[in-house]
mmCIF file of C-alpha atoms in Angstrom:
data_model
loop_
_atom_site.group_PDB
_atom_site.id
_atom_site.type_symbol
_atom_site.label_atom_id
_atom_site.label_comp_id
_atom_site.label_asym_id
_atom_site.label_seq_id
_atom_site.Cartn_x
_atom_site.Cartn_y
_atom_site.Cartn_z
ATOM 1 C CA UNK J 1 112.974 111.383 97.814
ATOM 2 C CA UNK J 2 113.524 108.396 95.555
ATOM 3 C CA UNK J 3 113.662 105.923 98.425
ATOM 4 C CA UNK J 4 110.556 107.262 100.120
ATOM 5 C CA UNK J 5 108.645 107.329 96.859
ATOM 6 C CA UNK J 6 109.582 103.742 96.173
ATOM 7 C CA UNK J 7 112.198 104.502 93.574
ATOM 8 C CA UNK J 8 109.620 106.063 91.317
ATOM 9 C CA UNK J 9 110.838 109.102 89.473
ATOM 10 C CA UNK J 10 107.770 111.298 89.239
ATOM 11 C CA UNK J 11 109.181 113.256 86.320
ATOM 12 C CA UNK J 12 109.279 110.072 84.288
ATOM 13 C CA UNK J 13 105.805 109.007 85.290
ATOM 14 C CA UNK J 14 104.254 109.822 81.964
ATOM 15 C CA UNK J 15 100.804 108.516 82.857
ATOM 16 C CA UNK J 16 99.713 111.984 83.959
ATOM 17 C CA UNK J 17 96.704 110.408 85.641
ATOM 18 C CA UNK J 18 95.179 112.449 88.443
ATOM 19 C CA UNK J 19 92.870 110.514 90.715
ATOM 20 C CA UNK J 20 90.854 111.533 93.716
ATOM 21 C CA UNK J 21 92.616 110.025 96.736
ATOM 22 C CA UNK J 22 90.908 110.092 100.117
ATOM 23 C CA UNK J 23 92.582 109.215 103.364
ATOM 24 C CA UNK J 24 90.043 108.331 105.999
ATOM 25 C CA UNK J 25 91.343 108.762 109.520
ATOM 26 C CA UNK J 26 89.215 106.894 112.029
ATOM 27 C CA UNK J 27 91.487 106.291 115.029
ATOM 28 C CA UNK J 28 92.798 108.305 117.942
ATOM 29 C CA UNK J 29 96.319 109.689 117.362
ATOM 30 C CA UNK J 30 97.945 107.584 120.071
ATOM 31 C CA UNK J 31 97.191 104.075 121.276
ATOM 32 C CA UNK J 32 97.795 102.621 117.825
ATOM 33 C CA UNK J 33 100.209 103.576 115.053
ATOM 34 C CA UNK J 34 97.545 104.075 112.371
ATOM 35 C CA UNK J 35 97.352 107.878 112.560
ATOM 36 C CA UNK J 36 101.110 108.401 112.420
ATOM 37 C CA UNK J 37 101.709 105.974 109.563
ATOM 38 C CA UNK J 38 98.675 107.303 107.681
ATOM 39 C CA UNK J 39 100.204 110.746 107.778
ATOM 40 C CA UNK J 40 103.369 109.318 106.224
ATOM 41 C CA UNK J 41 101.363 108.040 103.246
ATOM 42 C CA UNK J 42 99.609 111.394 102.911
ATOM 43 C CA UNK J 43 102.950 113.208 102.696
ATOM 44 C CA UNK J 44 104.245 110.807 100.033
ATOM 45 C CA UNK J 45 101.044 111.111 98.012
ATOM 46 C CA UNK J 46 101.723 114.847 97.701
ATOM 47 C CA UNK J 47 104.718 114.009 95.511
ATOM 48 C CA UNK J 48 102.451 112.330 92.961
ATOM 49 C CA UNK J 49 100.307 115.389 92.183
ATOM 50 C CA UNK J 50 97.046 113.655 92.960
ATOM 51 C CA UNK J 51 93.780 115.209 94.132
ATOM 52 C CA UNK J 52 94.139 114.419 97.832
ATOM 53 C CA UNK J 53 91.505 114.770 100.554
ATOM 54 C CA UNK J 54 91.761 113.931 104.241
ATOM 55 C CA UNK J 55 88.673 112.922 106.150
ATOM 56 C CA UNK J 56 88.445 112.683 109.912
ATOM 57 C CA UNK J 57 85.674 110.604 111.425
ATOM 58 C CA UNK J 58 85.018 108.762 114.693
ATOM 59 C CA UNK J 59 88.018 109.022 117.081
ATOM 60 C CA UNK J 60 90.059 110.233 114.108
ATOM 61 C CA UNK J 61 88.892 113.762 114.929
ATOM 62 C CA UNK J 62 91.222 113.676 117.944
ATOM 63 C CA UNK J 63 94.198 113.564 115.544
ATOM 64 C CA UNK J 64 93.751 117.267 114.824
ATOM 65 C CA UNK J 65 92.740 118.412 118.290
ATOM 66 C CA UNK J 66 94.638 121.394 119.661
ATOM 67 C CA UNK J 67 96.911 121.136 122.665
ATOM 68 C CA UNK J 68 98.176 117.587 122.415
ATOM 69 C CA UNK J 69 100.793 116.718 125.017
ATOM 70 C CA UNK J 70 102.529 113.360 124.775
ATOM 71 C CA UNK J 71 105.332 113.634 127.313
ATOM 72 C CA UNK J 72 103.516 111.389 129.769
ATOM 73 C CA UNK J 73 103.336 108.483 127.334
ATOM 74 C CA UNK J 74 106.851 108.878 125.958
ATOM 75 C CA UNK J 75 105.732 109.298 122.382
ATOM 76 C CA UNK J 76 106.394 111.948 119.768
ATOM 77 C CA UNK J 77 103.679 114.582 119.376
ATOM 78 C CA UNK J 78 103.256 114.556 115.606
ATOM 79 C CA UNK J 79 100.224 116.852 115.516
ATOM 80 C CA UNK J 80 102.241 119.862 114.219
ATOM 81 C CA UNK J 81 102.663 117.916 110.959
ATOM 82 C CA UNK J 82 98.984 118.475 110.151
ATOM 83 C CA UNK J 83 99.705 122.196 110.070
ATOM 84 C CA UNK J 84 102.483 121.589 107.535
ATOM 85 C CA UNK J 85 100.178 119.850 105.044
ATOM 86 C CA UNK J 86 99.287 123.167 103.467
ATOM 87 C CA UNK J 87 102.910 123.472 102.353
ATOM 88 C CA UNK J 88 102.474 120.212 100.442
ATOM 89 C CA UNK J 89 99.361 121.585 98.711
ATOM 90 C CA UNK J 90 97.154 119.298 100.737
ATOM 91 C CA UNK J 91 94.360 121.632 101.703
ATOM 92 C CA UNK J 92 91.209 119.525 101.552
ATOM 93 C CA UNK J 93 90.527 118.495 105.123
ATOM 94 C CA UNK J 94 87.048 117.345 106.069
ATOM 95 C CA UNK J 95 85.710 116.566 109.520
ATOM 96 C CA UNK J 96 82.458 114.829 110.283
ATOM 97 C CA UNK J 97 80.078 116.998 112.286
ATOM 98 C CA UNK J 98 78.496 114.117 114.188
ATOM 99 C CA UNK J 99 81.891 112.749 115.249
ATOM 100 C CA UNK J 100 82.839 116.151 116.682
ATOM 101 C CA UNK J 101 79.533 116.519 118.505
ATOM 102 C CA UNK J 102 79.600 113.017 119.957
ATOM 103 C CA UNK J 103 82.933 113.934 121.562
ATOM 104 C CA UNK J 104 81.938 117.376 122.791
ATOM 105 C CA UNK J 105 84.259 119.092 120.312
ATOM 106 C CA UNK J 106 83.748 122.045 117.990
ATOM 107 C CA UNK J 107 85.720 123.392 115.047
ATOM 108 C CA UNK J 108 87.419 125.801 117.475
ATOM 109 C CA UNK J 109 89.123 122.822 119.150
ATOM 110 C CA UNK J 110 90.969 121.884 115.950
ATOM 111 C CA UNK J 111 94.505 122.927 115.061
ATOM 112 C CA UNK J 112 93.967 123.259 111.304
ATOM 113 C CA UNK J 113 91.360 124.823 109.031
ATOM 114 C CA UNK J 114 88.814 122.225 108.027
ATOM 115 C CA UNK J 115 85.456 121.921 106.389
ATOM 116 C CA UNK J 116 82.870 120.372 108.690
ATOM 117 C CA UNK J 117 80.463 118.047 106.860
ATOM 118 C CA UNK J 118 77.415 116.114 107.973
ATOM 119 C CA UNK J 119 77.620 112.312 107.961
ATOM 120 C CA UNK J 120 75.480 112.236 104.803
ATOM 121 C CA UNK J 121 77.670 114.788 102.996
ATOM 122 C CA UNK J 122 80.789 112.876 104.047
ATOM 123 C CA UNK J 123 79.315 109.708 102.568
ATOM 124 C CA UNK J 124 78.569 111.563 99.324
ATOM 125 C CA UNK J 125 82.145 112.866 99.215
ATOM 126 C CA UNK J 126 83.491 109.327 99.691
ATOM 127 C CA UNK J 127 81.309 108.195 96.813
ATOM 128 C CA UNK J 128 83.130 110.654 94.514
ATOM 129 C CA UNK J 129 86.601 109.261 95.275
ATOM 130 C CA UNK J 130 88.681 106.985 93.045
ATOM 131 C CA UNK J 131 90.936 105.595 95.776
ATOM 132 C CA UNK J 132 90.058 105.381 99.459
ATOM 133 C CA UNK J 133 92.702 104.448 101.989
ATOM 134 C CA UNK J 134 91.150 103.898 105.378
ATOM 135 C CA UNK J 135 93.211 103.957 108.555
ATOM 136 C CA UNK G 1 89.962 94.180 86.286
ATOM 137 C CA UNK G 2 93.272 95.284 87.768
ATOM 138 C CA UNK G 3 93.334 95.284 91.577
ATOM 139 C CA UNK G 4 95.713 96.923 94.018
ATOM 140 C CA UNK G 5 95.676 95.425 97.509
ATOM 141 C CA UNK G 6 96.833 96.899 100.789
ATOM 142 C CA UNK G 7 97.397 94.736 103.890
ATOM 143 C CA UNK G 8 97.561 96.625 107.169
ATOM 144 C CA UNK G 9 97.506 93.915 109.826
ATOM 145 C CA UNK G 10 99.869 91.242 111.034
ATOM 146 C CA UNK G 11 99.476 87.542 110.252
ATOM 147 C CA UNK G 12 97.901 85.263 112.891
ATOM 148 C CA UNK G 13 96.844 88.357 114.836
ATOM 149 C CA UNK G 14 94.157 89.653 112.536
ATOM 150 C CA UNK G 15 92.012 88.137 109.827
ATOM 151 C CA UNK G 16 92.810 90.847 107.304
ATOM 152 C CA UNK G 17 96.010 89.020 106.301
ATOM 153 C CA UNK G 18 93.915 85.925 105.496
ATOM 154 C CA UNK G 19 91.114 87.861 103.817
ATOM 155 C CA UNK G 20 93.554 89.740 101.597
ATOM 156 C CA UNK G 21 95.153 86.482 100.475
ATOM 157 C CA UNK G 22 91.788 84.833 99.810
ATOM 158 C CA UNK G 23 90.629 87.887 97.880
ATOM 159 C CA UNK G 24 93.779 87.921 95.760
ATOM 160 C CA UNK G 25 93.535 84.203 95.045
ATOM 161 C CA UNK G 26 89.853 84.400 94.130
ATOM 162 C CA UNK G 27 90.431 87.417 91.886
ATOM 163 C CA UNK G 28 93.212 85.630 89.993
ATOM 164 C CA UNK G 29 91.061 82.497 89.627
ATOM 165 C CA UNK G 30 88.340 84.662 88.090
ATOM 166 C CA UNK G 31 90.803 86.025 85.540
ATOM 167 C CA UNK G 32 91.521 89.377 87.182
ATOM 168 C CA UNK G 33 94.969 90.870 87.643
ATOM 169 C CA UNK G 34 96.590 91.753 90.961
ATOM 170 C CA UNK G 35 98.724 94.788 90.224
ATOM 171 C CA UNK G 36 100.456 94.732 93.582
ATOM 172 C CA UNK G 37 100.017 93.754 97.222
ATOM 173 C CA UNK G 38 101.403 96.447 99.506
ATOM 174 C CA UNK G 39 102.151 95.601 103.148
ATOM 175 C CA UNK G 40 101.954 98.417 105.673
ATOM 176 C CA UNK G 41 101.615 98.910 109.440
ATOM 177 C CA UNK G 42 101.925 95.477 111.151
ATOM 178 C CA UNK G 43 101.106 93.998 107.743
ATOM 179 C CA UNK G 44 104.859 94.004 107.078
ATOM 180 C CA UNK G 45 105.076 90.980 109.389
ATOM 181 C CA UNK G 46 103.478 88.944 106.590
ATOM 182 C CA UNK G 47 106.892 89.032 104.928
ATOM 183 C CA UNK G 48 109.278 87.476 107.457
ATOM 184 C CA UNK G 49 110.756 84.118 106.580
ATOM 185 C CA UNK G 50 111.352 83.473 110.293
ATOM 186 C CA UNK G 51 107.661 82.598 110.601
ATOM 187 C CA UNK G 52 107.082 79.049 111.828
ATOM 188 C CA UNK G 53 103.467 78.278 112.622
ATOM 189 C CA UNK G 54 102.463 74.894 114.112
ATOM 190 C CA UNK G 55 102.167 72.196 111.448
ATOM 191 C CA UNK G 56 98.387 72.009 111.600
ATOM 192 C CA UNK G 57 98.010 75.744 110.922
ATOM 193 C CA UNK G 58 98.119 77.603 107.609
ATOM 194 C CA UNK G 59 101.483 79.104 106.671
ATOM 195 C CA UNK G 60 100.520 82.669 105.838
ATOM 196 C CA UNK G 61 103.967 83.782 104.694
ATOM 197 C CA UNK G 62 104.628 80.784 102.439
ATOM 198 C CA UNK G 63 101.148 81.179 101.007
ATOM 199 C CA UNK G 64 102.059 84.702 99.806
ATOM 200 C CA UNK G 65 105.390 83.478 98.430
ATOM 201 C CA UNK G 66 103.597 80.776 96.451
ATOM 202 C CA UNK G 67 101.170 83.359 95.033
ATOM 203 C CA UNK G 68 104.126 85.425 93.858
ATOM 204 C CA UNK G 69 105.882 82.407 92.372
ATOM 205 C CA UNK G 70 102.865 81.007 90.554
ATOM 206 C CA UNK G 71 101.205 84.208 89.395
ATOM 207 C CA UNK G 72 103.979 86.790 89.458
ATOM 208 C CA UNK G 73 102.173 88.926 92.041
ATOM 209 C CA UNK G 74 104.293 91.897 93.140
ATOM 210 C CA UNK G 75 104.562 91.749 96.963
ATOM 211 C CA UNK G 76 105.910 95.022 98.338
ATOM 212 C CA UNK G 77 106.827 95.748 101.956
ATOM 213 C CA UNK G 78 107.024 99.376 103.098
ATOM 214 C CA UNK G 79 110.631 100.192 103.985
ATOM 215 C CA UNK G 80 109.827 102.571 106.859
ATOM 216 C CA UNK G 81 107.140 100.370 108.433
ATOM 217 C CA UNK G 82 109.439 97.369 107.964
ATOM 218 C CA UNK G 83 112.445 99.019 109.604
ATOM 219 C CA UNK G 84 110.314 99.954 112.622
ATOM 220 C CA UNK G 85 109.417 96.304 113.045
ATOM 221 C CA UNK G 86 112.696 94.618 112.116
ATOM 222 C CA UNK G 87 111.644 93.487 108.653
ATOM 223 C CA UNK G 88 114.746 93.856 106.482
ATOM 224 C CA UNK G 89 116.201 92.131 103.399
ATOM 225 C CA UNK G 90 117.993 89.550 105.582
ATOM 226 C CA UNK G 91 114.738 88.030 106.867
ATOM 227 C CA UNK G 92 112.523 88.664 103.860
ATOM 228 C CA UNK G 93 110.647 85.621 102.547
ATOM 229 C CA UNK G 94 110.767 84.634 98.858
ATOM 230 C CA UNK G 95 108.729 86.731 96.466
ATOM 231 C CA UNK G 96 108.669 89.866 98.640
ATOM 232 C CA UNK G 97 110.603 93.061 98.023
ATOM 233 C CA UNK G 98 111.130 96.153 100.154
ATOM 234 C CA UNK G 99 110.324 99.571 98.744
ATOM 235 C CA UNK G 100 108.752 102.925 99.578
ATOM 236 C CA UNK G 101 105.238 104.232 100.082
ATOM 237 C CA UNK G 102 105.297 105.611 96.555
ATOM 238 C CA UNK G 103 104.637 102.052 95.421
ATOM 239 C CA UNK G 104 101.320 102.178 97.254
ATOM 240 C CA UNK G 105 100.291 105.502 95.745
ATOM 241 C CA UNK G 106 101.381 104.324 92.303
ATOM 242 C CA UNK G 107 99.290 101.185 92.730
ATOM 243 C CA UNK G 108 96.286 103.380 93.571
ATOM 244 C CA UNK G 109 96.871 105.338 90.369
ATOM 245 C CA UNK G 110 97.425 102.323 88.107
ATOM 246 C CA UNK G 111 94.880 99.863 89.444
ATOM 247 C CA UNK G 112 91.180 99.989 88.600
ATOM 248 C CA UNK G 113 90.328 99.293 92.242
ATOM 249 C CA UNK G 114 92.325 99.604 95.446
ATOM 250 C CA UNK G 115 91.167 97.295 98.212
ATOM 251 C CA UNK G 116 92.331 97.885 101.783
ATOM 252 C CA UNK G 117 92.406 95.047 104.310
ATOM 253 C CA UNK G 118 92.788 96.378 107.819
ATOM 254 C CA UNK G 119 91.185 96.888 111.176
#
């Protein structure tokens, strides 16, 4: 873990600071590397005991769509990782209602349990965050 | 104020590499502190010393190195993103170091503001 956490030994991190971290996922899962590499940061952040939220807006909602098949494009289907987040105590997943609707999707199309928020509520939630990493 | 900066795009391909540098420089000139600049995604390409732009163009990589030399700015390249793209110690420009994503999260915790430059 030390290499992936950048050589930082969490036990010796005496700061004890807990901040609200939000990861905003805006892009489709394939086509660019943003979704995959964002997920890598999310997993590392779990080691720092921060208050982590994931937000899915725009084409980012496709990242957690059920039934992804990537054989045809020769890439790894990393969508099962979203299901594993619970095991890392990352349980705050928010999806924007308008983004789902614009794409003809409903909560039933998603592979993880999420809270669906209106665009206005999502904006309010972003306002509450200390650190926002947008991918 | 203490700033953390994240750079997510490659040099010469996307303005975010330029904007991040200009932001960092302006912040330092105004008396602020840059806690760290973390390079991720194609942003890791900001760190290769093999970069040779035409003479009449800005040298993005050397510009970062100079910022590190003159102001002690910590320039950190993500090891996993770097390996994917062939950025390793052997071709790392001066002032950069390779480390893990924990350095990014730590910067978010320690800095007063985290500013992301990306697409």
